[in-house]
Every structure is written in structure tokens, then in C-alpha cells.
PDB file of C-alpha atoms and ligand atoms in Angstrom:
ATOM      1  CA  MET A 165     -56.352  46.264  -7.115  1.00 82.00           C
ATOM      2  CA  SER A 166     -57.150  42.641  -6.301  1.00 93.00           C
ATOM      3  CA  ALA A 167     -60.325  41.847  -4.415  1.00 96.00           C
ATOM      4  CA  LEU A 168     -58.304  40.584  -1.440  1.00 97.00           C
ATOM      5  CA  THR A 169     -56.178  43.731  -1.267  1.00 96.00           C
ATOM      6  CA  GLU A 170     -59.306  45.830  -1.382  1.00 97.00           C
ATOM      7  CA  LEU A 171     -60.866  43.746   1.370  1.00 98.00           C
ATOM      8  CA  GLY A 172     -57.664  44.092   3.426  1.00 98.00           C
ATOM      9  CA  LYS A 173     -58.005  47.873   3.260  1.00 97.00           C
ATOM     10  CA  GLU A 174     -61.596  47.658   4.411  1.00 98.00           C
ATOM     11  CA  ILE A 175     -60.564  45.417   7.335  1.00 98.00           C
ATOM     12  CA  ALA A 176     -57.851  47.895   8.345  1.00 98.00           C
ATOM     13  CA  LEU A 177     -60.506  50.612   8.647  1.00 98.00           C
ATOM     14  CA  CYS A 178     -62.846  48.546  10.823  1.00 98.00           C
ATOM     15  CA  GLN A 179     -63.379  50.034  14.303  1.00 98.00           C
ATOM     16  CA  GLN A 180     -66.167  47.757  15.466  1.00 97.00           C
ATOM     17  CA  CYS A 181     -64.278  46.370  18.488  1.00 98.00           C
ATOM     18  CA  GLU A 182     -62.481  48.208  21.319  1.00 97.00           C
ATOM     19  CA  ILE A 183     -59.208  46.436  20.456  1.00 98.00           C
ATOM     20  CA  ALA A 184     -59.078  48.329  17.147  1.00 98.00           C
ATOM     21  CA  LYS A 185     -58.056  51.451  19.090  1.00 97.00           C
ATOM     22  CA  GLN A 186     -54.928  49.758  20.389  1.00 96.00           C
ATOM     23  CA  ARG A 187     -53.640  47.981  17.324  1.00 98.00           C
ATOM     24  CA  THR A 188     -50.490  48.910  15.419  1.00 98.00           C
ATOM     25  CA  ASN A 189     -51.794  47.123  12.330  1.00 98.00           C
ATOM     26  CA  ALA A 190     -54.798  45.048  11.416  1.00 98.00           C
ATOM     27  CA  VAL A 191     -53.778  41.606  10.141  1.00 98.00           C
ATOM     28  CA  PRO A 192     -56.177  40.605   7.351  1.00 98.00           C
ATOM     29  CA  GLY A 193     -54.217  37.611   6.036  1.00 98.00           C
ATOM     30  CA  GLU A 194     -51.872  36.853   3.179  1.00 97.00           C
ATOM     31  CA  GLY A 195     -51.186  34.386   0.403  1.00 97.00           C
ATOM     32  CA  ALA A 196     -52.462  33.378  -3.004  1.00 97.00           C
ATOM     33  CA  GLU A 197     -55.855  34.630  -4.171  1.00 96.00           C
ATOM     34  CA  ASP A 198     -56.333  31.274  -5.933  1.00 96.00           C
ATOM     35  CA  ALA A 199     -55.008  29.148  -3.052  1.00 98.00           C
ATOM     36  CA  GLU A 200     -56.382  25.609  -2.809  1.00 97.00           C
ATOM     37  CA  ILE A 201     -55.765  25.522   0.926  1.00 98.00           C
ATOM     38  CA  MET A 202     -56.657  28.157   3.493  1.00 98.00           C
ATOM     39  CA  PHE A 203     -55.173  27.972   7.012  1.00 98.00           C
ATOM     40  CA  ILE A 204     -57.172  29.734   9.702  1.00 98.00           C
ATOM     41  CA  GLY A 205     -55.639  30.509  13.096  1.00 98.00           C
ATOM     42  CA  GLU A 206     -56.940  32.339  16.136  1.00 98.00           C
ATOM     43  CA  ALA A 207     -55.793  35.969  16.291  1.00 98.00           C
ATOM     44  CA  PRO A 208     -52.650  38.015  15.667  1.00 98.00           C
ATOM     45  CA  GLY A 209     -50.027  38.177  18.405  1.00 98.00           C
ATOM     46  CA  TRP A 210     -47.439  40.886  19.088  1.00 98.00           C
ATOM     47  CA  HIS A 211     -45.256  40.154  16.045  1.00 98.00           C
ATOM     48  CA  GLU A 212     -48.246  40.001  13.729  1.00 98.00           C
ATOM     49  CA  ASP A 213     -49.609  43.290  15.076  1.00 98.00           C
ATOM     50  CA  GLN A 214     -46.225  44.938  14.503  1.00 98.00           C
ATOM     51  CA  GLN A 215     -45.917  43.711  10.916  1.00 98.00           C
ATOM     52  CA  GLY A 216     -49.549  43.504   9.805  1.00 98.00           C
ATOM     53  CA  ARG A 217     -48.885  39.939   8.621  1.00 98.00           C
ATOM     54  CA  PRO A 218     -50.286  36.650   9.976  1.00 98.00           C
ATOM     55  CA  PHE A 219     -48.152  33.981  11.632  1.00 98.00           C
ATOM     56  CA  VAL A 220     -44.782  35.741  11.546  1.00 98.00           C
ATOM     57  CA  GLY A 221     -43.753  35.110  15.181  1.00 97.00           C
ATOM     58  CA  PRO A 222     -42.491  31.795  16.634  1.00 97.00           C
ATOM     59  CA  ALA A 223     -45.764  29.950  15.881  1.00 97.00           C
ATOM     60  CA  GLY A 224     -45.554  31.261  12.316  1.00 98.00           C
ATOM     61  CA  GLN A 225     -41.998  30.064  11.884  1.00 98.00           C
ATOM     62  CA  TYR A 226     -43.159  26.641  12.969  1.00 98.00           C
ATOM     63  CA  LEU A 227     -46.120  26.843  10.564  1.00 98.00           C
ATOM     64  CA  ASP A 228     -43.609  27.559   7.749  1.00 98.00           C
ATOM     65  CA  LYS A 229     -41.738  24.379   8.739  1.00 98.00           C
ATOM     66  CA  LEU A 230     -44.976  22.393   8.768  1.00 98.00           C
ATOM     67  CA  LEU A 231     -45.809  23.692   5.282  1.00 98.00           C
ATOM     68  CA  ALA A 232     -42.332  22.719   4.088  1.00 98.00           C
ATOM     69  CA  LEU A 233     -43.078  19.125   5.177  1.00 98.00           C
ATOM     70  CA  ILE A 234     -45.618  19.006   2.356  1.00 98.00           C
ATOM     71  CA  ASN A 235     -43.495  21.061  -0.041  1.00 98.00           C
ATOM     72  CA  LEU A 236     -45.549  24.201   0.245  1.00 98.00           C
ATOM     73  CA  LYS A 237     -44.486  27.766   0.813  1.00 98.00           C
ATOM     74  CA  ARG A 238     -46.747  30.275   2.511  1.00 98.00           C
ATOM     75  CA  GLN A 239     -47.180  32.181  -0.765  1.00 97.00           C
ATOM     76  CA  GLN A 240     -48.921  29.127  -2.264  1.00 98.00           C
ATOM     77  CA  VAL A 241     -51.622  28.908   0.404  1.00 98.00           C
ATOM     78  CA  TYR A 242     -53.724  31.531   2.180  1.00 98.00           C
ATOM     79  CA  ILE A 243     -53.106  32.188   5.872  1.00 98.00           C
ATOM     80  CA  THR A 244     -55.456  34.148   8.076  1.00 98.00           C
ATOM     81  CA  ASN A 245     -57.124  34.231  11.497  1.00 98.00           C
ATOM     82  CA  ILE A 246     -60.702  34.307  12.737  1.00 98.00           C
ATOM     83  CA  VAL A 247     -59.937  37.654  14.435  1.00 98.00           C
ATOM     84  CA  LYS A 248     -57.960  40.242  12.456  1.00 98.00           C
ATOM     85  CA  THR A 249     -56.774  42.438  15.353  1.00 98.00           C
ATOM     86  CA  ARG A 250     -54.508  41.471  18.255  1.00 98.00           C
ATOM     87  CA  PRO A 251     -56.514  41.006  21.465  1.00 98.00           C
ATOM     88  CA  THR A 252     -55.019  43.106  24.253  1.00 95.00           C
ATOM     89  CA  GLY A 253     -52.036  41.388  25.861  1.00 94.00           C
ATOM     90  CA  ASN A 254     -52.563  38.317  23.654  1.00 93.00           C
ATOM     91  CA  ARG A 255     -55.636  37.266  25.625  1.00 97.00           C
ATOM     92  CA  ASP A 256     -58.093  34.857  24.053  1.00 96.00           C
ATOM     93  CA  PRO A 257     -60.476  36.515  21.590  1.00 97.00           C
ATOM     94  CA  LEU A 258     -63.888  37.401  23.052  1.00 98.00           C
ATOM     95  CA  PRO A 259     -67.053  35.877  21.553  1.00 98.00           C
ATOM     96  CA  VAL A 260     -68.141  39.364  20.409  1.00 98.00           C
ATOM     97  CA  GLU A 261     -64.802  39.898  18.628  1.00 98.00           C
ATOM     98  CA  ILE A 262     -65.128  36.543  16.903  1.00 98.00           C
ATOM     99  CA  SER A 263     -68.648  37.302  15.751  1.00 98.00           C
ATOM    100  CA  ASN A 264     -67.841  40.878  14.638  1.00 98.00           C
ATOM    101  CA  CYS A 265     -64.905  39.610  12.576  1.00 98.00           C
ATOM    102  CA  ARG A 266     -66.723  36.656  11.049  1.00 98.00           C
ATOM    103  CA  LYS A 267     -67.938  38.651   8.040  1.00 98.00           C
ATOM    104  CA  TRP A 268     -64.343  39.325   6.945  1.00 98.00           C
ATOM    105  CA  LEU A 269     -63.453  35.655   7.024  1.00 98.00           C
ATOM    106  CA  GLU A 270     -66.610  34.822   5.089  1.00 98.00           C
ATOM    107  CA  LYS A 271     -65.676  37.369   2.407  1.00 98.00           C
ATOM    108  CA  GLN A 272     -62.152  35.986   2.190  1.00 98.00           C
ATOM    109  CA  ILE A 273     -63.519  32.464   1.725  1.00 98.00           C
ATOM    110  CA  GLU A 274     -65.911  33.760  -0.938  1.00 98.00           C
ATOM    111  CA  ILE A 275     -63.056  35.387  -2.899  1.00 98.00           C
ATOM    112  CA  ILE A 276     -60.518  32.564  -2.555  1.00 98.00           C
ATOM    113  CA  ARG A 277     -62.939  29.652  -2.836  1.00 97.00           C
ATOM    114  CA  PRO A 278     -60.440  27.191  -1.322  1.00 97.00           C
ATOM    115  CA  LYS A 279     -60.801  23.448  -1.810  1.00 97.00           C
ATOM    116  CA  MET A 280     -59.678  22.886   1.754  1.00 98.00           C
ATOM    117  CA  ILE A 281     -60.008  24.877   4.968  1.00 98.00           C
ATOM    118  CA  VAL A 282     -57.585  23.916   7.727  1.00 98.00           C
ATOM    119  CA  THR A 283     -58.474  25.136  11.199  1.00 98.00           C
ATOM    120  CA  LEU A 284     -55.539  25.747  13.535  1.00 98.00           C
ATOM    121  CA  GLY A 285     -56.481  25.479  17.188  1.00 97.00           C
ATOM    122  CA  ARG A 286     -59.675  25.419  19.214  1.00 97.00           C
ATOM    123  CA  TYR A 287     -61.177  28.787  18.360  1.00 97.00           C
ATOM    124  CA  SER A 288     -60.974  28.309  14.637  1.00 98.00           C
ATOM    125  CA  MET A 289     -62.157  24.697  14.960  1.00 98.00           C
ATOM    126  CA  GLU A 290     -65.223  25.834  16.925  1.00 97.00           C
ATOM    127  CA  MET A 291     -66.342  27.979  13.997  1.00 96.00           C
ATOM    128  CA  PHE A 292     -66.427  25.051  11.566  1.00 96.00           C
ATOM    129  CA  PHE A 293     -66.839  22.060  13.903  1.00 97.00           C
ATOM    130  CA  PRO A 294     -69.089  23.467  16.657  1.00 96.00           C
ATOM    131  CA  GLY A 295     -69.202  21.518  19.891  1.00 97.00           C
ATOM    132  CA  LYS A 296     -66.336  19.182  18.950  1.00 97.00           C
ATOM    133  CA  SER A 297     -63.195  18.535  20.935  1.00 97.00           C
ATOM    134  CA  ILE A 298     -59.853  19.118  19.237  1.00 97.00           C
ATOM    135  CA  SER A 299     -58.225  16.129  20.908  1.00 96.00           C
ATOM    136  CA  LYS A 300     -60.882  13.920  19.268  1.00 97.00           C
ATOM    137  CA  ILE A 301     -61.160  15.437  15.791  1.00 98.00           C
ATOM    138  CA  HIS A 302     -57.679  16.683  14.908  1.00 98.00           C
ATOM    139  CA  GLY A 303     -56.511  14.936  11.743  1.00 98.00           C
ATOM    140  CA  THR A 304     -60.070  14.260  10.575  1.00 97.00           C
ATOM    141  CA  PHE A 305     -62.156  16.054   8.011  1.00 96.00           C
ATOM    142  CA  GLN A 306     -65.672  16.869   7.025  1.00 96.00           C
ATOM    143  CA  LYS A 307     -66.783  17.703   3.513  1.00 94.00           C
ATOM    144  CA  GLN A 308     -69.507  20.178   2.754  1.00 93.00           C
ATOM    145  CA  ASP A 309     -70.452  21.824  -0.539  1.00 91.00           C
ATOM    146  CA  ASN A 310     -67.252  20.518  -2.107  1.00 90.00           C
ATOM    147  CA  VAL A 311     -65.005  22.064   0.536  1.00 95.00           C
ATOM    148  CA  ILE A 312     -62.959  19.908   2.894  1.00 96.00           C
ATOM    149  CA  TYR A 313     -62.780  21.162   6.477  1.00 97.00           C
ATOM    150  CA  TYR A 314     -59.784  19.735   8.330  1.00 98.00           C
ATOM    151  CA  ALA A 315     -58.928  20.313  11.988  1.00 98.00           C
ATOM    152  CA  MET A 316     -55.406  20.604  13.358  1.00 98.00           C
ATOM    153  CA  TYR A 317     -53.863  21.665  16.649  1.00 98.00           C
ATOM    154  CA  HIS A 318     -52.497  25.196  16.800  1.00 98.00           C
ATOM    155  CA  PRO A 319     -48.757  25.362  15.961  1.00 98.00           C
ATOM    156  CA  ALA A 320     -48.198  27.375  19.177  1.00 97.00           C
ATOM    157  CA  ALA A 321     -49.603  24.461  21.206  1.00 96.00           C
ATOM    158  CA  ALA A 322     -47.042  22.152  19.616  1.00 94.00           C
ATOM    159  CA  LEU A 323     -44.285  24.662  20.392  1.00 92.00           C
ATOM    160  CA  HIS A 324     -45.217  24.614  24.068  1.00 88.00           C
ATOM    161  CA  GLN A 325     -45.906  20.891  24.280  1.00 93.00           C
ATOM    162  CA  GLN A 326     -43.292  18.689  22.678  1.00 91.00           C
ATOM    163  CA  SER A 327     -45.620  15.669  22.717  1.00 92.00           C
ATOM    164  CA  LEU A 328     -47.954  17.411  20.257  1.00 96.00           C
ATOM    165  CA  ARG A 329     -45.235  17.938  17.667  1.00 97.00           C
ATOM    166  CA  GLN A 330     -45.437  14.434  16.237  1.00 96.00           C
ATOM    167  CA  THR A 331     -49.213  14.692  16.139  1.00 97.00           C
ATOM    168  CA  ILE A 332     -49.349  18.038  14.339  1.00 98.00           C
ATOM    169  CA  GLU A 333     -46.673  16.938  11.876  1.00 98.00           C
ATOM    170  CA  ALA A 334     -48.491  13.666  11.152  1.00 98.00           C
ATOM    171  CA  ASP A 335     -51.733  15.614  10.640  1.00 98.00           C
ATOM    172  CA  MET A 336     -49.995  18.011   8.237  1.00 98.00           C
ATOM    173  CA  LEU A 337     -48.586  15.095   6.252  1.00 98.00           C
ATOM    174  CA  LYS A 338     -52.118  13.809   5.576  1.00 98.00           C
ATOM    175  CA  ILE A 339     -53.111  16.970   3.697  1.00 98.00           C
ATOM    176  CA  PRO A 340     -51.747  16.274   0.171  1.00 97.00           C
ATOM    177  CA  GLN A 341     -53.259  12.800   0.032  1.00 94.00           C
ATOM    178  CA  LEU A 342     -56.558  14.061   1.346  1.00 94.00           C
ATOM    179  CA  LEU A 343     -56.705  16.871  -1.185  1.00 92.00           C
ATOM    180  CA  ALA A 344     -55.767  14.576  -4.082  1.00 91.00           C
ATOM    181  CA  GLN A 345     -58.129  11.801  -3.005  1.00 80.00           C
ATOM    182  CA  THR A 346     -61.067  14.122  -2.607  1.00 71.00           C
ATOM    183  CA  LYS A 347     -60.435  15.699  -6.010  1.00 72.00           C
ATOM    184  CA  GLU A 348     -60.498  12.205  -7.562  1.00 68.00           C
ATOM    185  CA  ILE A 349     -63.756  11.379  -5.816  1.00 61.00           C
ATOM    186  CA  THR A 350     -65.290  14.710  -6.835  1.00 58.00           C
ATOM    187  CA  GLU A 351     -64.400  14.086 -10.451  1.00 61.00           C
ATOM    188  CA  ALA A 352     -65.384  10.415 -10.497  1.00 59.00           C
ATOM    189  CA  GLU A 353     -68.647  10.491  -8.571  1.00 53.00           C
ATOM    190  CA  PRO A 354     -70.025  13.988  -8.441  1.00 49.00           C
ATOM    191  CA  GLU A 355     -73.383  13.044  -6.926  1.00 46.00           C
ATOM    192  CA  THR A 356     -72.240  10.648  -4.230  1.00 41.00           C
ATOM    193  CA  GLN A 357     -70.070  12.716  -1.952  1.00 43.00           C
ATOM    194  CA  GLN A 358     -70.872  11.436   1.496  1.00 42.00           C
ATOM    195  CA  LEU A 359     -67.501  11.733   3.148  1.00 45.00           C
ATOM    196  CA  ASN A 360     -68.237  12.795   6.636  1.00 44.00           C
ATOM    197  CA  MET A 361     -65.744  12.895   9.471  1.00 45.00           C
ATOM    198  CA  PHE A 362     -63.609   9.841   8.994  1.00 41.00           C
ATOM    199  CA  GLU A 363     -59.927   9.431   9.556  1.00 42.00           C
ATOM    200  CA  LEU A 364     -57.569   8.867   6.681  1.00 41.00           C
TER     201      LEU A 364
HETATM  202  N1  URA B  67     -51.311  32.766  16.359  1.00 69.92           N
HETATM  203  C1  URA B  67     -52.407  32.850  15.590  1.00 69.92           C
HETATM  204  O1  URA B  67     -53.419  32.205  15.830  1.00 69.92           O
HETATM  205  N2  URA B  67     -52.351  33.651  14.549  1.00 69.92           N
HETATM  206  C2  URA B  67     -51.278  34.356  14.207  1.00 69.92           C
HETATM  207  O2  URA B  67     -51.327  35.067  13.213  1.00 69.92           O
HETATM  208  C3  URA B  67     -50.145  34.228  15.028  1.00 69.92           C
HETATM  209  C4  URA B  67     -50.186  33.436  16.101  1.00 69.92           C
END
């Protein structure tokens, strides 16, 4: 069994939060174990809880379209959430749920070792860009220990707010160039990686 599958089973057994009692399925995440890019959303919704798979409802269908803009299919990346169980009634995740679930995300990152972590929405952004505002930093990145952290709006926000569609699509389109450019820099100048928070 792959390390991610094993971890998924462990996540499904977790009962640390009250919401575990109400779930149909835990939603650990899915995609390639050797993915270069990891997309991290907020928490499963109704559809995800039913199927045990991340981003399979309307926001997920839009995420698939965004991935297609850069010629990627969901099987080529890894998709997960900061919280692996649906919060009751799709409410926002509680701070205690986010902190209880953090260990699972850390283990997933350790196994996959992605080159790029893309945060989708405010909650996921807050974990990697604490204290920042999404309207200011979307479409920008920060590099740490050879991993690029890149902030995007949540696909559900773009579904509800037409004006964000162009923005989220433009931000998605920056990803291939960013990944390629950073690989070049890493290979060319391994000791001088000071690429903090600038826009492409
Ligand atoms: N929204 C999220 O943040 N994650 C999902 O898996 C689905 C919708």
C-alpha cells in the first residue's frame, strides 16, 4: 500500500473533532504521490463528504477547468484541504479543527514533497502566509526551503463573484512559468535563492 493510501486510512479513523461523528466520509485528498504541485483548499463540502473525494462539487468542477487552462488533469497534481472532514452545514472550519488537522497536511506534504504549494482561499492562505490579505497577495509567491508557496482565491469565490473569474484564471496561468522559472534558478544558482513575495 502506498504511503498516501495508508495515511488516508489513518485520517479516516481520526475522531479528534466533534464533526467526525457526523461525517459520511473523511476526505483526505487525492492525486499523484509524486505531484509537483499541491492544491490546498479549505474543507470538504456536501459532495465531498458524500464521495470521500476533494473538490468534486461545483467548486471542484471549476477547479478542473482551471487546471485544464494549464494542461493539467487532477490526477497529475495533488488536491487536498486543510480540514479533512466537512464542517457541519458547510460552516467555516473552527481554529481547533484547523489545528487538529494540521498534522495530516504536514504528513501529506512530507510524503509528496511538492515543488509548489498553491493555497486556495483565505483559510489555506493563512496557514502559509499568516497575517496577509488575499486581495493583496493572490498571484504572488514566496519561496522557502526550495518550495514555492503561491496564493490564489478559492474557486468557489470566483463561482459566486463573476469579477473574480478573470483574476483567478490569470493567476492560474502564471503557474507553469513560475514553476519552470524557479526550477531554472534552483539549478543555476543553488545558493542565491532570495525570491521573496514578488509578482511575476
Ligand atoms: N471547497 C473546498 O475548500 N474544498 C473542497 O474539497 C470542496 C470545496
